[in-house]
Amino acid sequence: MPIDSYRHKGLRKRMVEELMAKGITDERVLEAMNTVPRHFFLDSSFADIAYEDRALQILCLQTISHPFTVAFQTQLLKLQPRMKVLEIGTGSGYQTAVLHQFNIILYTIERQRDLFLSAQEMFKTLNIRPKCFYGDGYKGLPGFAPFDRILVTCGAKSLPIELFNQLKIGGIMVIPVGDKVQQMLRIEKTSETEYKQESFGEFSFVPMLKEKAR
Ligand code: SAH
């Protein structure tokens, strides 16, 4: 188990102050960001820079999102206890661990096997048990739908219809949509076929890709 030293705790506190300065206001989000040790989800060579607001490389040429992006997406979700939540793109598992702080029923899908396996190891170490799946997030988890919330942590070219179908009416999906850069969208499903959409500015994500990687 990696060590969460006083120095790391101090750096994390400073990260949270930076998140507040950048506009994160939800106390529960700030608290979750202050609780989860981001450096556990990164190669140990990144331990000193783990709490800077930057994306860093993880396995399979993917990236852990900026702390601001993780906090911002989490804030947009408006989570309530016991909600059923689906995350697409487990990656390092950092965002998953942040969501886990909200006392929700959490499902997460990753298409890269090595990331799926290493995130699961870290969840065991932290003694948390999100339901992890190795598969194609475009397909969602029809057997567990409908979800109150869906969070996509990779850039989609358009709104994936399967995921929309697996959202409850009144449910919310937070998803970055676009090709080279993405608009952060919050979709609220108002009927089986309709939704309200809000846009929250430009972000840059690794692409959401079809099918499981081999
Ligand atoms: N939330 C992650 C971010 C990782 S980057 C973290 O905190 O570390 C986005 C992840 O989405 C990558 O790991 C990538 O492999 C994954 N991904 C891309 N397309 C996917 C798909 N169709 N289904 C599931 N995961 C996908």
JSON list of C-alpha atoms and ligand atoms in Angstrom, two decimals:
[
{"chain": "A", "resi": 1, "resn": "MET", "atom": "CA", "xyz": [0.00, 0.00, 0.00]},
{"chain": "A", "resi": 2, "resn": "PRO", "atom": "CA", "xyz": [1.44, 3.42, -0.92]},
{"chain": "A", "resi": 3, "resn": "ILE", "atom": "CA", "xyz": [1.87, 5.88, 1.94]},
{"chain": "A", "resi": 4, "resn": "ASP", "atom": "CA", "xyz": [-0.32, 8.95, 2.39]},
{"chain": "A", "resi": 5, "resn": "SER", "atom": "CA", "xyz": [2.22, 11.13, 4.18]},
{"chain": "A", "resi": 6, "resn": "TYR", "atom": "CA", "xyz": [1.64, 14.49, 5.86]},
{"chain": "A", "resi": 7, "resn": "ARG", "atom": "CA", "xyz": [3.37, 16.06, 2.90]},
{"chain": "A", "resi": 8, "resn": "HIS", "atom": "CA", "xyz": [0.88, 14.48, 0.50]},
{"chain": "A", "resi": 9, "resn": "LYS", "atom": "CA", "xyz": [-2.00, 15.55, 2.72]},
{"chain": "A", "resi": 10, "resn": "GLY", "atom": "CA", "xyz": [-0.64, 19.10, 2.70]},
{"chain": "A", "resi": 11, "resn": "LEU", "atom": "CA", "xyz": [-0.26, 19.12, -1.08]},
{"chain": "A", "resi": 12, "resn": "ARG", "atom": "CA", "xyz": [-3.81, 17.82, -1.38]},
{"chain": "A", "resi": 13, "resn": "LYS", "atom": "CA", "xyz": [-5.13, 20.59, 0.82]},
{"chain": "A", "resi": 14, "resn": "ARG", "atom": "CA", "xyz": [-3.41, 23.12, -1.41]},
{"chain": "A", "resi": 15, "resn": "MET", "atom": "CA", "xyz": [-4.95, 21.42, -4.46]},
{"chain": "A", "resi": 16, "resn": "VAL", "atom": "CA", "xyz": [-8.39, 21.83, -2.88]},
{"chain": "A", "resi": 17, "resn": "GLU", "atom": "CA", "xyz": [-7.73, 25.54, -2.26]},
{"chain": "A", "resi": 18, "resn": "GLU", "atom": "CA", "xyz": [-6.76, 25.87, -5.92]},
{"chain": "A", "resi": 19, "resn": "LEU", "atom": "CA", "xyz": [-10.01, 24.11, -6.93]},
{"chain": "A", "resi": 20, "resn": "MET", "atom": "CA", "xyz": [-12.00, 26.60, -4.84]},
{"chain": "A", "resi": 21, "resn": "ALA", "atom": "CA", "xyz": [-10.15, 29.49, -6.45]},
{"chain": "A", "resi": 22, "resn": "LYS", "atom": "CA", "xyz": [-11.04, 28.04, -9.87]},
{"chain": "A", "resi": 23, "resn": "GLY", "atom": "CA", "xyz": [-14.75, 27.95, -9.00]},
{"chain": "A", "resi": 24, "resn": "ILE", "atom": "CA", "xyz": [-15.58, 24.60, -7.39]},
{"chain": "A", "resi": 25, "resn": "THR", "atom": "CA", "xyz": [-18.14, 25.48, -4.72]},
{"chain": "A", "resi": 26, "resn": "ASP", "atom": "CA", "xyz": [-19.82, 22.19, -3.73]},
{"chain": "A", "resi": 27, "resn": "GLU", "atom": "CA", "xyz": [-18.52, 21.36, -0.25]},
{"chain": "A", "resi": 28, "resn": "ARG", "atom": "CA", "xyz": [-19.07, 17.64, -0.73]},
{"chain": "A", "resi": 29, "resn": "VAL", "atom": "CA", "xyz": [-16.97, 17.67, -3.89]},
{"chain": "A", "resi": 30, "resn": "LEU", "atom": "CA", "xyz": [-14.18, 19.59, -2.16]},
{"chain": "A", "resi": 31, "resn": "GLU", "atom": "CA", "xyz": [-14.29, 17.15, 0.73]},
{"chain": "A", "resi": 32, "resn": "ALA", "atom": "CA", "xyz": [-14.09, 14.13, -1.61]},
{"chain": "A", "resi": 33, "resn": "MET", "atom": "CA", "xyz": [-11.14, 15.72, -3.44]},
{"chain": "A", "resi": 34, "resn": "ASN", "atom": "CA", "xyz": [-9.46, 16.27, -0.07]},
{"chain": "A", "resi": 35, "resn": "THR", "atom": "CA", "xyz": [-10.03, 12.64, 0.93]},
{"chain": "A", "resi": 36, "resn": "VAL", "atom": "CA", "xyz": [-8.89, 10.59, -2.07]},
{"chain": "A", "resi": 37, "resn": "PRO", "atom": "CA", "xyz": [-5.09, 10.27, -2.39]},
{"chain": "A", "resi": 38, "resn": "ARG", "atom": "CA", "xyz": [-4.57, 11.02, -6.09]},
{"chain": "A", "resi": 39, "resn": "HIS", "atom": "CA", "xyz": [-0.92, 9.94, -5.95]},
{"chain": "A", "resi": 40, "resn": "PHE", "atom": "CA", "xyz": [-2.02, 6.33, -5.26]},
{"chain": "A", "resi": 41, "resn": "PHE", "atom": "CA", "xyz": [-3.46, 6.22, -8.79]},
{"chain": "A", "resi": 42, "resn": "LEU", "atom": "CA", "xyz": [-0.26, 7.34, -10.49]},
{"chain": "A", "resi": 43, "resn": "ASP", "atom": "CA", "xyz": [3.19, 5.91, -11.07]},
{"chain": "A", "resi": 44, "resn": "SER", "atom": "CA", "xyz": [5.32, 6.56, -7.99]},
{"chain": "A", "resi": 45, "resn": "SER", "atom": "CA", "xyz": [7.63, 8.77, -10.09]},
{"chain": "A", "resi": 46, "resn": "PHE", "atom": "CA", "xyz": [4.73, 11.29, -10.21]},
{"chain": "A", "resi": 47, "resn": "ALA", "atom": "CA", "xyz": [4.27, 11.44, -6.42]},
{"chain": "A", "resi": 48, "resn": "ASP", "atom": "CA", "xyz": [5.66, 14.98, -6.21]},
{"chain": "A", "resi": 49, "resn": "ILE", "atom": "CA", "xyz": [3.45, 16.42, -8.96]},
{"chain": "A", "resi": 50, "resn": "ALA", "atom": "CA", "xyz": [0.32, 14.36, -8.29]},
{"chain": "A", "resi": 51, "resn": "TYR", "atom": "CA", "xyz": [-1.47, 17.35, -6.73]},
{"chain": "A", "resi": 52, "resn": "GLU", "atom": "CA", "xyz": [-0.75, 19.86, -9.46]},
{"chain": "A", "resi": 53, "resn": "ASP", "atom": "CA", "xyz": [-3.74, 20.69, -11.65]},
{"chain": "A", "resi": 54, "resn": "ARG", "atom": "CA", "xyz": [-2.58, 18.75, -14.67]},
{"chain": "A", "resi": 55, "resn": "ALA", "atom": "CA", "xyz": [-3.40, 15.58, -16.56]},
{"chain": "A", "resi": 56, "resn": "LEU", "atom": "CA", "xyz": [-0.76, 12.86, -16.27]},
{"chain": "A", "resi": 57, "resn": "GLN", "atom": "CA", "xyz": [-0.03, 9.70, -18.21]},
{"chain": "A", "resi": 58, "resn": "ILE", "atom": "CA", "xyz": [-1.31, 6.37, -16.88]},
{"chain": "A", "resi": 59, "resn": "LEU", "atom": "CA", "xyz": [-1.13, 2.90, -18.48]},
{"chain": "A", "resi": 60, "resn": "CYS", "atom": "CA", "xyz": [-2.12, 2.20, -22.12]},
{"chain": "A", "resi": 61, "resn": "LEU", "atom": "CA", "xyz": [-1.23, 5.79, -23.21]},
{"chain": "A", "resi": 62, "resn": "GLN", "atom": "CA", "xyz": [-4.31, 7.14, -21.42]},
{"chain": "A", "resi": 63, "resn": "THR", "atom": "CA", "xyz": [-4.41, 10.04, -18.97]},
{"chain": "A", "resi": 64, "resn": "ILE", "atom": "CA", "xyz": [-5.80, 10.73, -15.52]},
{"chain": "A", "resi": 65, "resn": "SER", "atom": "CA", "xyz": [-7.91, 13.88, -15.87]},
{"chain": "A", "resi": 66, "resn": "HIS", "atom": "CA", "xyz": [-6.93, 17.24, -14.33]},
{"chain": "A", "resi": 67, "resn": "PRO", "atom": "CA", "xyz": [-8.13, 17.48, -10.71]},
{"chain": "A", "resi": 68, "resn": "PHE", "atom": "CA", "xyz": [-10.24, 20.46, -11.81]},
{"chain": "A", "resi": 69, "resn": "THR", "atom": "CA", "xyz": [-11.95, 18.37, -14.49]},
{"chain": "A", "resi": 70, "resn": "VAL", "atom": "CA", "xyz": [-12.68, 15.56, -12.01]},
{"chain": "A", "resi": 71, "resn": "ALA", "atom": "CA", "xyz": [-14.10, 18.04, -9.48]},
{"chain": "A", "resi": 72, "resn": "PHE", "atom": "CA", "xyz": [-16.07, 19.94, -12.14]},
{"chain": "A", "resi": 73, "resn": "GLN", "atom": "CA", "xyz": [-17.67, 16.84, -13.67]},
{"chain": "A", "resi": 74, "resn": "THR", "atom": "CA", "xyz": [-18.51, 15.54, -10.19]},
{"chain": "A", "resi": 75, "resn": "GLN", "atom": "CA", "xyz": [-20.11, 18.87, -9.26]},
{"chain": "A", "resi": 76, "resn": "LEU", "atom": "CA", "xyz": [-22.21, 18.90, -12.45]},
{"chain": "A", "resi": 77, "resn": "LEU", "atom": "CA", "xyz": [-23.65, 15.48, -11.58]},
{"chain": "A", "resi": 78, "resn": "LYS", "atom": "CA", "xyz": [-25.56, 16.78, -8.51]},
{"chain": "A", "resi": 79, "resn": "LEU", "atom": "CA", "xyz": [-25.22, 13.41, -6.75]},
{"chain": "A", "resi": 80, "resn": "GLN", "atom": "CA", "xyz": [-27.53, 12.30, -3.97]},
{"chain": "A", "resi": 81, "resn": "PRO", "atom": "CA", "xyz": [-27.02, 9.31, -1.66]},
{"chain": "A", "resi": 82, "resn": "ARG", "atom": "CA", "xyz": [-28.11, 5.88, -2.97]},
{"chain": "A", "resi": 83, "resn": "MET", "atom": "CA", "xyz": [-28.30, 6.98, -6.60]},
{"chain": "A", "resi": 84, "resn": "LYS", "atom": "CA", "xyz": [-27.33, 4.42, -9.23]},
{"chain": "A", "resi": 85, "resn": "VAL", "atom": "CA", "xyz": [-24.42, 5.87, -11.19]},
{"chain": "A", "resi": 86, "resn": "LEU", "atom": "CA", "xyz": [-22.57, 4.61, -14.28]},
{"chain": "A", "resi": 87, "resn": "GLU", "atom": "CA", "xyz": [-19.09, 5.87, -15.15]},
{"chain": "A", "resi": 88, "resn": "ILE", "atom": "CA", "xyz": [-17.56, 5.29, -18.59]},
{"chain": "A", "resi": 89, "resn": "GLY", "atom": "CA", "xyz": [-13.74, 5.20, -18.62]},
{"chain": "A", "resi": 90, "resn": "THR", "atom": "CA", "xyz": [-12.44, 3.87, -15.30]},
{"chain": "A", "resi": 91, "resn": "GLY", "atom": "CA", "xyz": [-8.86, 4.66, -16.33]},
{"chain": "A", "resi": 92, "resn": "SER", "atom": "CA", "xyz": [-6.68, 4.94, -13.23]},
{"chain": "A", "resi": 93, "resn": "GLY", "atom": "CA", "xyz": [-9.78, 4.67, -11.02]},
{"chain": "A", "resi": 94, "resn": "TYR", "atom": "CA", "xyz": [-9.22, 8.10, -9.47]},
{"chain": "A", "resi": 95, "resn": "GLN", "atom": "CA", "xyz": [-12.52, 9.63, -10.59]},
{"chain": "A", "resi": 96, "resn": "THR", "atom": "CA", "xyz": [-14.27, 6.39, -9.54]},
{"chain": "A", "resi": 97, "resn": "ALA", "atom": "CA", "xyz": [-12.80, 6.70, -6.04]},
{"chain": "A", "resi": 98, "resn": "VAL", "atom": "CA", "xyz": [-13.97, 10.34, -5.85]},
{"chain": "A", "resi": 99, "resn": "LEU", "atom": "CA", "xyz": [-17.51, 9.31, -6.86]},
{"chain": "A", "resi": 100, "resn": "HIS", "atom": "CA", "xyz": [-17.40, 6.50, -4.32]},
{"chain": "A", "resi": 101, "resn": "GLN", "atom": "CA", "xyz": [-17.26, 9.09, -1.52]},
{"chain": "A", "resi": 102, "resn": "PHE", "atom": "CA", "xyz": [-20.90, 10.03, -2.25]},
{"chain": "A", "resi": 103, "resn": "ASN", "atom": "CA", "xyz": [-22.52, 6.89, -0.87]},
{"chain": "A", "resi": 104, "resn": "ILE", "atom": "CA", "xyz": [-23.93, 5.84, -4.24]},
{"chain": "A", "resi": 105, "resn": "ILE", "atom": "CA", "xyz": [-24.28, 2.54, -6.11]},
{"chain": "A", "resi": 106, "resn": "LEU", "atom": "CA", "xyz": [-21.44, 2.80, -8.56]},
{"chain": "A", "resi": 107, "resn": "TYR", "atom": "CA", "xyz": [-20.72, 0.97, -11.82]},
{"chain": "A", "resi": 108, "resn": "THR", "atom": "CA", "xyz": [-17.69, 1.68, -13.99]},
{"chain": "A", "resi": 109, "resn": "ILE", "atom": "CA", "xyz": [-16.59, 0.40, -17.41]},
{"chain": "A", "resi": 110, "resn": "GLU", "atom": "CA", "xyz": [-13.09, 0.41, -18.96]},
{"chain": "A", "resi": 111, "resn": "ARG", "atom": "CA", "xyz": [-12.14, -0.87, -22.43]},
{"chain": "A", "resi": 112, "resn": "GLN", "atom": "CA", "xyz": [-8.40, -1.35, -21.68]},
{"chain": "A", "resi": 113, "resn": "ARG", "atom": "CA", "xyz": [-7.78, -4.58, -19.81]},
{"chain": "A", "resi": 114, "resn": "ASP", "atom": "CA", "xyz": [-4.59, -3.43, -18.03]},
{"chain": "A", "resi": 115, "resn": "LEU", "atom": "CA", "xyz": [-6.35, -0.34, -16.68]},
{"chain": "A", "resi": 116, "resn": "PHE", "atom": "CA", "xyz": [-9.40, -2.37, -15.65]},
{"chain": "A", "resi": 117, "resn": "LEU", "atom": "CA", "xyz": [-7.11, -4.75, -13.72]},
{"chain": "A", "resi": 118, "resn": "SER", "atom": "CA", "xyz": [-4.88, -2.15, -12.10]},
{"chain": "A", "resi": 119, "resn": "ALA", "atom": "CA", "xyz": [-7.80, 0.06, -11.02]},
{"chain": "A", "resi": 120, "resn": "GLN", "atom": "CA", "xyz": [-9.45, -2.96, -9.43]},
{"chain": "A", "resi": 121, "resn": "GLU", "atom": "CA", "xyz": [-6.26, -3.71, -7.50]},
{"chain": "A", "resi": 122, "resn": "MET", "atom": "CA", "xyz": [-6.21, -0.16, -6.16]},
{"chain": "A", "resi": 123, "resn": "PHE", "atom": "CA", "xyz": [-9.89, -0.35, -5.14]},
{"chain": "A", "resi": 124, "resn": "LYS", "atom": "CA", "xyz": [-9.07, -3.50, -3.15]},
{"chain": "A", "resi": 125, "resn": "THR", "atom": "CA", "xyz": [-6.17, -1.72, -1.48]},
{"chain": "A", "resi": 126, "resn": "LEU", "atom": "CA", "xyz": [-8.47, 1.18, -0.54]},
{"chain": "A", "resi": 127, "resn": "ASN", "atom": "CA", "xyz": [-11.17, -1.27, 0.51]},
{"chain": "A", "resi": 128, "resn": "ILE", "atom": "CA", "xyz": [-13.80, 0.21, -1.79]},
{"chain": "A", "resi": 129, "resn": "ARG", "atom": "CA", "xyz": [-16.03, -1.87, -4.05]},
{"chain": "A", "resi": 130, "resn": "PRO", "atom": "CA", "xyz": [-17.39, -0.13, -7.13]},
{"chain": "A", "resi": 131, "resn": "LYS", "atom": "CA", "xyz": [-18.74, -2.67, -9.63]},
{"chain": "A", "resi": 132, "resn": "CYS", "atom": "CA", "xyz": [-16.05, -2.82, -12.33]},
{"chain": "A", "resi": 133, "resn": "PHE", "atom": "CA", "xyz": [-16.59, -4.02, -15.91]},
{"chain": "A", "resi": 134, "resn": "TYR", "atom": "CA", "xyz": [-14.15, -4.66, -18.76]},
{"chain": "A", "resi": 135, "resn": "GLY", "atom": "CA", "xyz": [-16.10, -3.76, -21.89]},
{"chain": "A", "resi": 136, "resn": "ASP", "atom": "CA", "xyz": [-17.29, -1.15, -24.34]},
{"chain": "A", "resi": 137, "resn": "GLY", "atom": "CA", "xyz": [-18.81, 1.85, -22.63]},
{"chain": "A", "resi": 138, "resn": "TYR", "atom": "CA", "xyz": [-20.80, 2.74, -25.76]},
{"chain": "A", "resi": 139, "resn": "LYS", "atom": "CA", "xyz": [-22.99, -0.24, -24.90]},
{"chain": "A", "resi": 140, "resn": "GLY", "atom": "CA", "xyz": [-23.45, 0.79, -21.26]},
{"chain": "A", "resi": 141, "resn": "LEU", "atom": "CA", "xyz": [-24.78, -1.89, -18.90]},
{"chain": "A", "resi": 142, "resn": "PRO", "atom": "CA", "xyz": [-28.29, -2.73, -20.12]},
{"chain": "A", "resi": 143, "resn": "GLY", "atom": "CA", "xyz": [-28.65, -5.41, -17.44]},
{"chain": "A", "resi": 144, "resn": "PHE", "atom": "CA", "xyz": [-28.25, -2.80, -14.68]},
{"chain": "A", "resi": 145, "resn": "ALA", "atom": "CA", "xyz": [-30.10, 0.14, -16.29]},
{"chain": "A", "resi": 146, "resn": "PRO", "atom": "CA", "xyz": [-31.74, 2.56, -15.78]},
{"chain": "A", "resi": 147, "resn": "PHE", "atom": "CA", "xyz": [-29.23, 4.87, -14.06]},
{"chain": "A", "resi": 148, "resn": "ASP", "atom": "CA", "xyz": [-29.85, 8.12, -12.18]},
{"chain": "A", "resi": 149, "resn": "ARG", "atom": "CA", "xyz": [-26.56, 9.49, -13.41]},
{"chain": "A", "resi": 150, "resn": "ILE", "atom": "CA", "xyz": [-24.07, 8.69, -16.18]},
{"chain": "A", "resi": 151, "resn": "LEU", "atom": "CA", "xyz": [-20.59, 10.21, -16.27]},
{"chain": "A", "resi": 152, "resn": "VAL", "atom": "CA", "xyz": [-18.41, 9.89, -19.37]},
{"chain": "A", "resi": 153, "resn": "THR", "atom": "CA", "xyz": [-14.71, 10.61, -18.79]},
{"chain": "A", "resi": 154, "resn": "CYS", "atom": "CA", "xyz": [-13.54, 10.33, -22.42]},
{"chain": "A", "resi": 155, "resn": "GLY", "atom": "CA", "xyz": [-14.42, 12.53, -25.39]},
{"chain": "A", "resi": 156, "resn": "ALA", "atom": "CA", "xyz": [-17.40, 11.30, -27.44]},
{"chain": "A", "resi": 157, "resn": "LYS", "atom": "CA", "xyz": [-18.01, 12.50, -31.01]},
{"chain": "A", "resi": 158, "resn": "SER", "atom": "CA", "xyz": [-21.74, 12.65, -30.36]},
{"chain": "A", "resi": 159, "resn": "LEU", "atom": "CA", "xyz": [-24.22, 11.67, -27.68]},
{"chain": "A", "resi": 160, "resn": "PRO", "atom": "CA", "xyz": [-24.21, 7.84, -27.46]},
{"chain": "A", "resi": 161, "resn": "ILE", "atom": "CA", "xyz": [-27.84, 6.78, -27.88]},
{"chain": "A", "resi": 162, "resn": "GLU", "atom": "CA", "xyz": [-27.43, 3.54, -25.89]},
{"chain": "A", "resi": 163, "resn": "LEU", "atom": "CA", "xyz": [-26.30, 5.54, -22.88]},
{"chain": "A", "resi": 164, "resn": "PHE", "atom": "CA", "xyz": [-29.18, 7.99, -23.27]},
{"chain": "A", "resi": 165, "resn": "ASN", "atom": "CA", "xyz": [-31.59, 5.04, -23.36]},
{"chain": "A", "resi": 166, "resn": "GLN", "atom": "CA", "xyz": [-30.12, 3.73, -20.09]},
{"chain": "A", "resi": 167, "resn": "LEU", "atom": "CA", "xyz": [-30.73, 7.01, -18.26]},
{"chain": "A", "resi": 168, "resn": "LYS", "atom": "CA", "xyz": [-33.82, 7.39, -16.05]},
{"chain": "A", "resi": 169, "resn": "ILE", "atom": "CA", "xyz": [-36.30, 10.11, -16.96]},
{"chain": "A", "resi": 170, "resn": "GLY", "atom": "CA", "xyz": [-35.20, 13.05, -14.81]},
{"chain": "A", "resi": 171, "resn": "GLY", "atom": "CA", "xyz": [-31.67, 11.59, -14.81]},
{"chain": "A", "resi": 172, "resn": "ILE", "atom": "CA", "xyz": [-28.50, 13.46, -15.73]},
{"chain": "A", "resi": 173, "resn": "MET", "atom": "CA", "xyz": [-25.60, 12.57, -18.02]},
{"chain": "A", "resi": 174, "resn": "VAL", "atom": "CA", "xyz": [-22.37, 14.59, -17.93]},
{"chain": "A", "resi": 175, "resn": "ILE", "atom": "CA", "xyz": [-20.38, 14.03, -21.10]},
{"chain": "A", "resi": 176, "resn": "PRO", "atom": "CA", "xyz": [-17.66, 15.86, -23.05]},
{"chain": "A", "resi": 177, "resn": "VAL", "atom": "CA", "xyz": [-18.73, 15.94, -26.71]},
{"chain": "A", "resi": 178, "resn": "GLY", "atom": "CA", "xyz": [-16.58, 16.93, -29.67]},
{"chain": "A", "resi": 179, "resn": "ASP", "atom": "CA", "xyz": [-13.81, 15.80, -31.95]},
{"chain": "A", "resi": 180, "resn": "LYS", "atom": "CA", "xyz": [-10.44, 17.47, -31.19]},
{"chain": "A", "resi": 181, "resn": "VAL", "atom": "CA", "xyz": [-11.72, 19.43, -28.22]},
{"chain": "A", "resi": 182, "resn": "GLN", "atom": "CA", "xyz": [-14.94, 18.79, -26.39]},
{"chain": "A", "resi": 183, "resn": "GLN", "atom": "CA", "xyz": [-17.78, 20.83, -24.94]},
{"chain": "A", "resi": 184, "resn": "MET", "atom": "CA", "xyz": [-18.71, 19.71, -21.45]},
{"chain": "A", "resi": 185, "resn": "LEU", "atom": "CA", "xyz": [-22.41, 18.93, -21.69]},
{"chain": "A", "resi": 186, "resn": "ARG", "atom": "CA", "xyz": [-24.97, 18.25, -19.00]},
{"chain": "A", "resi": 187, "resn": "ILE", "atom": "CA", "xyz": [-27.94, 16.39, -20.45]},
{"chain": "A", "resi": 188, "resn": "GLU", "atom": "CA", "xyz": [-31.13, 16.08, -18.44]},
{"chain": "A", "resi": 189, "resn": "LYS", "atom": "CA", "xyz": [-33.52, 13.46, -19.78]},
{"chain": "A", "resi": 190, "resn": "THR", "atom": "CA", "xyz": [-37.06, 14.88, -19.82]},
{"chain": "A", "resi": 191, "resn": "SER", "atom": "CA", "xyz": [-38.88, 12.04, -21.65]},
{"chain": "A", "resi": 192, "resn": "GLU", "atom": "CA", "xyz": [-37.98, 8.79, -23.43]},
{"chain": "A", "resi": 193, "resn": "THR", "atom": "CA", "xyz": [-36.90, 10.82, -26.47]},
{"chain": "A", "resi": 194, "resn": "GLU", "atom": "CA", "xyz": [-36.20, 14.35, -25.23]},
{"chain": "A", "resi": 195, "resn": "TYR", "atom": "CA", "xyz": [-33.61, 16.15, -23.16]},
{"chain": "A", "resi": 196, "resn": "LYS", "atom": "CA", "xyz": [-32.47, 19.56, -21.97]},
{"chain": "A", "resi": 197, "resn": "GLN", "atom": "CA", "xyz": [-28.85, 20.41, -22.64]},
{"chain": "A", "resi": 198, "resn": "GLU", "atom": "CA", "xyz": [-26.48, 22.84, -20.91]},
{"chain": "A", "resi": 199, "resn": "SER", "atom": "CA", "xyz": [-22.92, 23.55, -22.04]},
{"chain": "A", "resi": 200, "resn": "PHE", "atom": "CA", "xyz": [-20.04, 24.30, -19.67]},
{"chain": "A", "resi": 201, "resn": "GLY", "atom": "CA", "xyz": [-17.09, 25.22, -21.86]},
{"chain": "A", "resi": 202, "resn": "GLU", "atom": "CA", "xyz": [-14.22, 23.56, -23.61]},
{"chain": "A", "resi": 203, "resn": "PHE", "atom": "CA", "xyz": [-12.21, 20.61, -22.29]},
{"chain": "A", "resi": 204, "resn": "SER", "atom": "CA", "xyz": [-9.74, 18.18, -23.82]},
{"chain": "A", "resi": 205, "resn": "PHE", "atom": "CA", "xyz": [-10.14, 14.45, -23.24]},
{"chain": "A", "resi": 206, "resn": "VAL", "atom": "CA", "xyz": [-8.70, 11.24, -24.69]},
{"chain": "A", "resi": 207, "resn": "PRO", "atom": "CA", "xyz": [-11.17, 9.88, -27.24]},
{"chain": "A", "resi": 208, "resn": "MET", "atom": "CA", "xyz": [-14.02, 7.51, -26.46]},
{"chain": "A", "resi": 209, "resn": "LEU", "atom": "CA", "xyz": [-13.24, 4.53, -28.68]},
{"chain": "A", "resi": 210, "resn": "LYS", "atom": "CA", "xyz": [-15.48, 1.71, -29.89]},
{"chain": "A", "resi": 211, "resn": "GLU", "atom": "CA", "xyz": [-15.09, -1.90, -28.74]},
{"chain": "A", "resi": 212, "resn": "LYS", "atom": "CA", "xyz": [-12.86, -3.41, -26.07]},
{"chain": "A", "resi": 213, "resn": "ALA", "atom": "CA", "xyz": [-9.12, -3.08, -26.73]},
{"chain": "A", "resi": 214, "resn": "ARG", "atom": "CA", "xyz": [-7.32, -6.41, -27.15]},
{"chain": "B", "resi": 1, "resn": "SAH", "atom": "N1", "xyz": [-11.64, 8.71, -15.11]},
{"chain": "B", "resi": 1, "resn": "SAH", "atom": "C1", "xyz": [-10.31, 8.37, -15.53]},
{"chain": "B", "resi": 1, "resn": "SAH", "atom": "C2", "xyz": [-9.97, 9.07, -16.83]},
{"chain": "B", "resi": 1, "resn": "SAH", "atom": "C3", "xyz": [-9.22, 8.16, -17.73]},
{"chain": "B", "resi": 1, "resn": "SAH", "atom": "S1", "xyz": [-9.07, 8.71, -19.38]},
{"chain": "B", "resi": 1, "resn": "SAH", "atom": "C4", "xyz": [-9.29, 8.66, -14.44]},
{"chain": "B", "resi": 1, "resn": "SAH", "atom": "O1", "xyz": [-9.66, 9.31, -13.45]},
{"chain": "B", "resi": 1, "resn": "SAH", "atom": "O2", "xyz": [-8.15, 8.20, -14.53]},
{"chain": "B", "resi": 1, "resn": "SAH", "atom": "C5", "xyz": [-10.49, 7.99, -20.15]},
{"chain": "B", "resi": 1, "resn": "SAH", "atom": "C6", "xyz": [-10.57, 6.48, -20.13]},
{"chain": "B", "resi": 1, "resn": "SAH", "atom": "O3", "xyz": [-11.69, 6.10, -20.95]},
{"chain": "B", "resi": 1, "resn": "SAH", "atom": "C7", "xyz": [-9.36, 5.73, -20.69]},
{"chain": "B", "resi": 1, "resn": "SAH", "atom": "O4", "xyz": [-8.88, 4.85, -19.72]},
{"chain": "B", "resi": 1, "resn": "SAH", "atom": "C8", "xyz": [-9.91, 4.98, -21.90]},
{"chain": "B", "resi": 1, "resn": "SAH", "atom": "O5", "xyz": [-9.33, 3.69, -22.10]},
{"chain": "B", "resi": 1, "resn": "SAH", "atom": "C9", "xyz": [-11.39, 4.85, -21.52]},
{"chain": "B", "resi": 1, "resn": "SAH", "atom": "N2", "xyz": [-12.31, 4.63, -22.66]},
{"chain": "B", "resi": 1, "resn": "SAH", "atom": "C10", "xyz": [-12.28, 5.18, -23.91]},
{"chain": "B", "resi": 1, "resn": "SAH", "atom": "N3", "xyz": [-13.31, 4.70, -24.65]},
{"chain": "B", "resi": 1, "resn": "SAH", "atom": "C11", "xyz": [-14.00, 3.84, -23.85]},
{"chain": "B", "resi": 1, "resn": "SAH", "atom": "C12", "xyz": [-15.15, 3.03, -24.04]},
{"chain": "B", "resi": 1, "resn": "SAH", "atom": "N4", "xyz": [-15.80, 2.97, -25.22]},
{"chain": "B", "resi": 1, "resn": "SAH", "atom": "N5", "xyz": [-15.57, 2.27, -23.02]},
{"chain": "B", "resi": 1, "resn": "SAH", "atom": "C13", "xyz": [-14.93, 2.27, -21.81]},
{"chain": "B", "resi": 1, "resn": "SAH", "atom": "N6", "xyz": [-13.84, 3.02, -21.58]},
{"chain": "B", "resi": 1, "resn": "SAH", "atom": "C14", "xyz": [-13.37, 3.80, -22.58]}
]
